[in-house]
CSV table of C-alpha atoms in Angstrom, one decimal:
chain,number,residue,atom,x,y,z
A,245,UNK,CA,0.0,0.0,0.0
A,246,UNK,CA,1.0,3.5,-0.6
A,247,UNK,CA,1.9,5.5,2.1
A,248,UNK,CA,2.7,8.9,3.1
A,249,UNK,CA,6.4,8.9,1.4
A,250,UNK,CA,5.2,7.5,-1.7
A,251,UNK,CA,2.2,9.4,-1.7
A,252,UNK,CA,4.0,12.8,-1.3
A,253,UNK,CA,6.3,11.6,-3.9
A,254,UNK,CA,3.5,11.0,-6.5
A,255,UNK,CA,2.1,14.5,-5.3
A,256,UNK,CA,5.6,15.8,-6.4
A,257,UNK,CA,5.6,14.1,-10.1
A,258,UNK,CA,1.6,14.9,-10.5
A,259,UNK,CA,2.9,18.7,-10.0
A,260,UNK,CA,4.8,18.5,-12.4
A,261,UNK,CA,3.5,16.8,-15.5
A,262,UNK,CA,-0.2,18.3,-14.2
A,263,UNK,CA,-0.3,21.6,-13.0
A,264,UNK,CA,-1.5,24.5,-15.9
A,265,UNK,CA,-2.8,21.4,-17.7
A,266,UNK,CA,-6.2,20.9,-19.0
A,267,UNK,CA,-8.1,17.8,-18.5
A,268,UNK,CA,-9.9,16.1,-21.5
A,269,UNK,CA,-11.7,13.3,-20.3
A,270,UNK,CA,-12.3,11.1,-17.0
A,271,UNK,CA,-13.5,8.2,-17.6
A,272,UNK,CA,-14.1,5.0,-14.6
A,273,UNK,CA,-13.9,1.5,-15.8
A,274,UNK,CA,-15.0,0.0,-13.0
A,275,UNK,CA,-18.2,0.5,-11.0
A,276,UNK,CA,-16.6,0.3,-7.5
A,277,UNK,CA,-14.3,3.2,-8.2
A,278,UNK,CA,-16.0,6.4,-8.1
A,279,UNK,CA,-17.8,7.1,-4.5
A,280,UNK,CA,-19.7,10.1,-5.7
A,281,UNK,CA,-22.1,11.3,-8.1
A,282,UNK,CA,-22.5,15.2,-7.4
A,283,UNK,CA,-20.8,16.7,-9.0
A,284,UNK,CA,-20.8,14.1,-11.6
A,285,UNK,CA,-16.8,13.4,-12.9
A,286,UNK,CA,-17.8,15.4,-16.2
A,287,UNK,CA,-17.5,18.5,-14.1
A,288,UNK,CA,-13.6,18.1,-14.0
A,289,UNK,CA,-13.9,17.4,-18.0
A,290,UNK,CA,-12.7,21.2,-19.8
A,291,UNK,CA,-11.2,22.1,-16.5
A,292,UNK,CA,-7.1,23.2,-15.8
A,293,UNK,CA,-5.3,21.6,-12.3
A,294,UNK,CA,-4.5,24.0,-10.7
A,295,UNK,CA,-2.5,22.3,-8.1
A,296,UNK,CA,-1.9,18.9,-6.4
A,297,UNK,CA,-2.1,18.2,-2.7
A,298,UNK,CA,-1.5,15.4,-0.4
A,299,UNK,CA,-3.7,14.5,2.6
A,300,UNK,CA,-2.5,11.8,4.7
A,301,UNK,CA,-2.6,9.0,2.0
A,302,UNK,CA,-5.3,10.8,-0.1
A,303,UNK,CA,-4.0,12.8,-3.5
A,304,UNK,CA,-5.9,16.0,-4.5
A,305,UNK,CA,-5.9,17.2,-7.4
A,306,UNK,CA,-7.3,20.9,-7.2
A,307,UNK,CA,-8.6,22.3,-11.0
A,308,UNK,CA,-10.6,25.4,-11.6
A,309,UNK,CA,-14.0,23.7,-10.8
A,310,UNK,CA,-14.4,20.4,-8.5
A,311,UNK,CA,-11.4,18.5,-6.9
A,312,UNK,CA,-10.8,15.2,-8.3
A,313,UNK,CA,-9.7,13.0,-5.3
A,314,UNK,CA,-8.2,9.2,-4.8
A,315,UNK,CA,-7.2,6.9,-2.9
A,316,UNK,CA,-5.0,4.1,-3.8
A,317,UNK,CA,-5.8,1.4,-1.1
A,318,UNK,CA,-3.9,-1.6,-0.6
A,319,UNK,CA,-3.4,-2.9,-4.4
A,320,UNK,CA,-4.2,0.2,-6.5
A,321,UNK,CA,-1.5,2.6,-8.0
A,322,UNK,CA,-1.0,5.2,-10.7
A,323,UNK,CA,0.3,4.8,-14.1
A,324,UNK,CA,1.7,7.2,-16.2
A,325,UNK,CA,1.0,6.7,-20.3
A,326,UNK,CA,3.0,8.9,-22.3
A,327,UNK,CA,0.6,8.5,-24.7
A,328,UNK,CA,-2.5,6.4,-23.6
A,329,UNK,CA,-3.8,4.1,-26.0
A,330,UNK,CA,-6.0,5.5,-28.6
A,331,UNK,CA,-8.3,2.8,-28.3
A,332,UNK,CA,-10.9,3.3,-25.7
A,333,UNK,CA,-10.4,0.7,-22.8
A,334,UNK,CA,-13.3,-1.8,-22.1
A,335,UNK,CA,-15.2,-1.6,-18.8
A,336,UNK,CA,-14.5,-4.9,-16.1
A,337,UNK,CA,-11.2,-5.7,-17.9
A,338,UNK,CA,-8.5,-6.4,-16.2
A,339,UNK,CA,-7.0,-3.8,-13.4
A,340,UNK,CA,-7.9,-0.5,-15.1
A,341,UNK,CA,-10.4,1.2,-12.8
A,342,UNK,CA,-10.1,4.8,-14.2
A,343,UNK,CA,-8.3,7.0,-17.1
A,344,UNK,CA,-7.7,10.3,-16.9
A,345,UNK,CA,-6.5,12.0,-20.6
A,346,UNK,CA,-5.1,15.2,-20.7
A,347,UNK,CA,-6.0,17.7,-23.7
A,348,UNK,CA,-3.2,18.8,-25.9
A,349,UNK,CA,-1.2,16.9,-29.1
A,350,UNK,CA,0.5,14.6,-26.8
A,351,UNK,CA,-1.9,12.4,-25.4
A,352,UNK,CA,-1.0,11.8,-22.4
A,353,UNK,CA,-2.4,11.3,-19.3
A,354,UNK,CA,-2.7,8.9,-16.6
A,355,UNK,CA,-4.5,5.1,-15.7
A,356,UNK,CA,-5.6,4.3,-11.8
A,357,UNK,CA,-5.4,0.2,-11.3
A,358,UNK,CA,-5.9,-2.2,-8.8
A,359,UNK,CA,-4.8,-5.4,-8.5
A,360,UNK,CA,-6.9,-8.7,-7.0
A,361,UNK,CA,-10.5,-8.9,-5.7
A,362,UNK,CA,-11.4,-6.5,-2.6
A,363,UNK,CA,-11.7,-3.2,-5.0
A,364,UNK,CA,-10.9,-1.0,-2.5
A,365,UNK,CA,-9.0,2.1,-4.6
A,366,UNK,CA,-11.8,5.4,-3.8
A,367,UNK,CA,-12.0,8.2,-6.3
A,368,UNK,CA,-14.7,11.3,-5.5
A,369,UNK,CA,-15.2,14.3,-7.1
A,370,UNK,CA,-16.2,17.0,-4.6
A,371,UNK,CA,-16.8,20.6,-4.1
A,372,UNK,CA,-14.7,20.7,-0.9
A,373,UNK,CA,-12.0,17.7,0.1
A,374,UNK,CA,-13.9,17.9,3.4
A,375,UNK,CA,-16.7,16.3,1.9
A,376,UNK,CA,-14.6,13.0,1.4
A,377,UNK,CA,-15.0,11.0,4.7
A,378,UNK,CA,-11.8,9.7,4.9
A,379,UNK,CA,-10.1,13.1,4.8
A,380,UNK,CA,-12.4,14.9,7.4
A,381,UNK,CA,-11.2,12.9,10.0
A,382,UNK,CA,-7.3,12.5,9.5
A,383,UNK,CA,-5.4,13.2,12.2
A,384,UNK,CA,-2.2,15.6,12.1
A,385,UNK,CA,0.2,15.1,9.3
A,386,UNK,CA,3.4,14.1,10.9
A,387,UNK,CA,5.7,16.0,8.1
A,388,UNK,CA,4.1,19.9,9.1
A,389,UNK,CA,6.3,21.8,11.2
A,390,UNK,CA,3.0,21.9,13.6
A,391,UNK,CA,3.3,18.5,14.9
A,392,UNK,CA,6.0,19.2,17.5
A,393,UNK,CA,7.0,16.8,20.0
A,394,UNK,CA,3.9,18.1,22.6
A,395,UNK,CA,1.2,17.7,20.2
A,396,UNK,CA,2.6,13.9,19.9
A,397,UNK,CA,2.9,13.4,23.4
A,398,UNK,CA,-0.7,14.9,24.3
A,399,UNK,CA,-1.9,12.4,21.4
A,400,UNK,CA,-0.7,9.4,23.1
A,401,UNK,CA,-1.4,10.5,26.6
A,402,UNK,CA,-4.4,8.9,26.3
A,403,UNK,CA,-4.4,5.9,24.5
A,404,UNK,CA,-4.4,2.7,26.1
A,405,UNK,CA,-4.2,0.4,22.4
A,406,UNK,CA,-0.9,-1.0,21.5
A,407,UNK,CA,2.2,1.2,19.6
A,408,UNK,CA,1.1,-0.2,16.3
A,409,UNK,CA,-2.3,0.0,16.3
A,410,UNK,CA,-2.1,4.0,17.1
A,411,UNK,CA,0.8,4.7,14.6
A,412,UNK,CA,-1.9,3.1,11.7
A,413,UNK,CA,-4.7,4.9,12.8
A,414,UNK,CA,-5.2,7.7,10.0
A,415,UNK,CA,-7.8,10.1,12.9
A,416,UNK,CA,-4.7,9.9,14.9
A,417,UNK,CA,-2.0,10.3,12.6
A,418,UNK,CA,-2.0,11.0,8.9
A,419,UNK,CA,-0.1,8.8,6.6
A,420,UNK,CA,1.4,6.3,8.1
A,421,UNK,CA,0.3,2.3,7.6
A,422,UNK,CA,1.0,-1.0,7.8
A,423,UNK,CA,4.9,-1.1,6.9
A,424,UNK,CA,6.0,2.2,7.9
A,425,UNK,CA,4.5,1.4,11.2
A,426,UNK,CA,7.0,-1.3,11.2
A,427,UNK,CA,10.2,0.4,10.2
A,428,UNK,CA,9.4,3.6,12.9
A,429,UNK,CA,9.4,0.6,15.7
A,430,UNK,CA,11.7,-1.0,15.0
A,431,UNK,CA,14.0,2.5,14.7
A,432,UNK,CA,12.5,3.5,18.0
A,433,UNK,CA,13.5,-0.6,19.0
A,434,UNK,CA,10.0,-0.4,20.6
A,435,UNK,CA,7.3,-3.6,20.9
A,436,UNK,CA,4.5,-3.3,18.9
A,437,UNK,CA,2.6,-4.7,21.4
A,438,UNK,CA,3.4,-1.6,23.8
A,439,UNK,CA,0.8,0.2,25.2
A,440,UNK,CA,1.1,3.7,24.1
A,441,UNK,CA,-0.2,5.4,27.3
A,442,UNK,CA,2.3,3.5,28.8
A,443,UNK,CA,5.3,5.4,27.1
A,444,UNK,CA,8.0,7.6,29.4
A,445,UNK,CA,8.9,10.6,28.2
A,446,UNK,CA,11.9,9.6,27.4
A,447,UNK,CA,10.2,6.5,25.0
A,448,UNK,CA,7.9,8.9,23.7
A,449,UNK,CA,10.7,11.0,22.5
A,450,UNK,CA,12.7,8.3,21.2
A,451,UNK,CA,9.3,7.4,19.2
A,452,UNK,CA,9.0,10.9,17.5
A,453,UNK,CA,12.9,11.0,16.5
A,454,UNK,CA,12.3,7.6,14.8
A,455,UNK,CA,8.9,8.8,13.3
A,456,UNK,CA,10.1,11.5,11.9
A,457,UNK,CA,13.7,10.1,10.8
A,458,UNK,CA,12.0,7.0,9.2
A,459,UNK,CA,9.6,9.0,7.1
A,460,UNK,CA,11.9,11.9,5.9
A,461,UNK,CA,14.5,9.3,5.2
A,462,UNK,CA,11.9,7.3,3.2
A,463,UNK,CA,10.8,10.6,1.3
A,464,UNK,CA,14.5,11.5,0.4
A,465,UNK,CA,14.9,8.0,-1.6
A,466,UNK,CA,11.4,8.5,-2.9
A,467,UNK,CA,11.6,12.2,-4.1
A,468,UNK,CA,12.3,12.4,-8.1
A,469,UNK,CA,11.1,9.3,-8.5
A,470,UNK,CA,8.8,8.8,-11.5
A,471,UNK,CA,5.3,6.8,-10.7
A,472,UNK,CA,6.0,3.7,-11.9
A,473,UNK,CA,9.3,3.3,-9.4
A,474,UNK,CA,8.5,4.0,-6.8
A,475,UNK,CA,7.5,0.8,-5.6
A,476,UNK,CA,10.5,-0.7,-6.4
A,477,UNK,CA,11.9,1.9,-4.4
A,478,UNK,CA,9.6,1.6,-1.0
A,479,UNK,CA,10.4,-2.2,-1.3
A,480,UNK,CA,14.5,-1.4,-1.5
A,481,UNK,CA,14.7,1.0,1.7
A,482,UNK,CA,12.6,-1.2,4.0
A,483,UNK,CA,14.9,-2.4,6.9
A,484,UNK,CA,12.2,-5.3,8.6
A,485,UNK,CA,9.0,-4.9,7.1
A,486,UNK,CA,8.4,-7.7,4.5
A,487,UNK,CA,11.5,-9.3,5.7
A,488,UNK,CA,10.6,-12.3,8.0
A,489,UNK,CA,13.2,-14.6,8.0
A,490,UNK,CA,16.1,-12.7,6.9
A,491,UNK,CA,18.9,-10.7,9.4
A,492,UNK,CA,17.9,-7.6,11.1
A,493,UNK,CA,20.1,-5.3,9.7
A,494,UNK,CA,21.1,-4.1,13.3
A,495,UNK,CA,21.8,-7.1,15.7
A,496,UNK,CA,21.4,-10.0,13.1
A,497,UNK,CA,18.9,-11.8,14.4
A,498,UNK,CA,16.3,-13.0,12.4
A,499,UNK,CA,12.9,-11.1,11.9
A,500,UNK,CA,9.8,-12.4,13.2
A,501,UNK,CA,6.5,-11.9,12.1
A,502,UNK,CA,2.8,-12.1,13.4
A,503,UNK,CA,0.2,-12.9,11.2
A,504,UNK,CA,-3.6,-11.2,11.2
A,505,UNK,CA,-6.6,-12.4,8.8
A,506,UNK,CA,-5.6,-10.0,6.3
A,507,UNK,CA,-2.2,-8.3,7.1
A,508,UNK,CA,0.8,-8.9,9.5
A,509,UNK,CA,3.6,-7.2,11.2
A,510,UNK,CA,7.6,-7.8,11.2
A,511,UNK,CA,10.0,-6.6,14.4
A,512,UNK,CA,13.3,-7.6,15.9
A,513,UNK,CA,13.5,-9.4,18.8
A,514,UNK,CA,16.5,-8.4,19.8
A,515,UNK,CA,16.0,-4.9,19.0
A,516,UNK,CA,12.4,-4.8,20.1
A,517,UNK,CA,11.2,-7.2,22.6
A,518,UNK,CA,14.1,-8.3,25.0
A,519,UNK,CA,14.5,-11.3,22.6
A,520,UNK,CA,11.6,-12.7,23.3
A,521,UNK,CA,9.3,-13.6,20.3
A,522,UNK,CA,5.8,-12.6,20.1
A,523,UNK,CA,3.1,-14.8,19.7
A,524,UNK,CA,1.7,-15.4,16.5
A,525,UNK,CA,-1.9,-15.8,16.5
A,526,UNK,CA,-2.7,-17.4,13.1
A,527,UNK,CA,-0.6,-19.9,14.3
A,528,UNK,CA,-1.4,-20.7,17.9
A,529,UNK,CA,-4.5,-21.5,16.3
A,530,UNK,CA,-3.5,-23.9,13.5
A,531,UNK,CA,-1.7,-25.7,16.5
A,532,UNK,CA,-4.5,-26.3,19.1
């Protein structure tokens, strides 16, 4: 799944190949996509961007009329075509979910696909990005100069869920999912099973260096990237995430993993928990 440094990083090459262009045509594929219907999508049709934004994991692109939002989800991502097919794509056929063609001789312009089954990748067209559930009720974004070490203290104060839980939850921080979660624990060489309330304020301090080290660290290999690497690149930088069974690249010892129904977690134990490992629930079960 995208997050926050790849996100930003696709705000960055949008900018560039969008911004005082004109958009020809918008055009879903699939009937899951588009999570709107007023204004309809051909209100964006005639009308220039303006200006790309990023909100938490949601891009924005900003045009003279109605924003034109999206969300790529777990499997979806964003190809560029320099220039898209002529032929018009058919409807339900393969990953395409939505094309977006630009006016002018070049024909450019980009496709929004998702791989497998669940169809989760969200497009709306709004009058105001508040409109767009998801974004009116993300948390801080952990990049603006505003979220200081107090406001990230005062937002775990309270929270008695475990680390990774609150790092992935978007109303409490912006951005920030299943494998950067990872890679800021294992920097801070925190549990992801610790309680966040139950942070000194020496931990909790040790937790925003990471946070913030991690993601600006992530953005740096990401930044200049064109859409269709940076992936690869994501993939490249992580240190434990996606990594169970290979060395830690700190202590060498081998990362563990804890499996959910529909995701799962990476760590140190040695860097982490003591060197204890956790217990893996899908398992446990399998072995009763």
């Amino acid at each position: 799944m995208p997050e926050l440094p790849e996100v930003e990083a696709l705000a960055g090459f949008l900018t560039e190949h969008l911004v005082g262009r004109r958009v020809e045509r918008v055009l879903p594929l699939t009937v899951s996509v588009l999570k709107t219907y007023d204004p309809p999508l051909t209100e964006v049709e005639g009308r220039t961007v303006a200006e790309v934004r990023r909100h938490g994991k949601f891009l924005d692109l900003v045009t003279d009329g109605p924003h034109l939002v999206f969300h790529l989800a777990r499997a979806g991502w964003l190809r560029w075509r320099d220039p898209l097919p002529d032929a018009p794509p058919r409807p339900g056929k393969g990953p395409l979910a939505l094309r977006v063609r630009l006016a002018g001789p070049g024909g450019d312009g980009f496709d929004l696909t998702e791989a497998g089954t669940q169809k989760r990748l969200a497009v709306y067209c709004v009058r105001n990005v508040l409109e767009v559930p998801g974004i009116a009720r993300l948390g801080p974004d952990p990049l603006a100069p505003e979220f200081t070490l107090e406001v990230f203290a005062g937002l775990l104060r309270e929270e008695r869920r475990q680390l990774k839980g609150v790092l992935r939850d978007q109303s409490v921080i912006a951005g920030i999912g299943n494998a950067y979660s990872d890679e800021i624990l294992h920097a801070a060489r925190m549990s992801p099973f610790k309680l966040a309330a139950s942070l000194t304020e020496e931990e909790t301090a040790a937790l925003y260096a990471a946070l913030g080290a991690t993601l600006r660290e992530a953005l740096e290999r990401s930044r200049g990237h064109a859409a269709g690497e940076l992936k690869a690149e994501k993939k490249s930088g992580l240190r434990v995430h996606g990594r169970t069974g290979q060395p830690c690249p700190v202590c060498q010892d081998t990362i563990r993993e804890v499996s959910y129904r529909d995701s799962s977690l990476q760590y140190c134990p040695t860097c982490q928990t003591g060197g204890k490992p956790l217990a893996d629930r899908r398992l446990s079960r399998l072995l009763k």
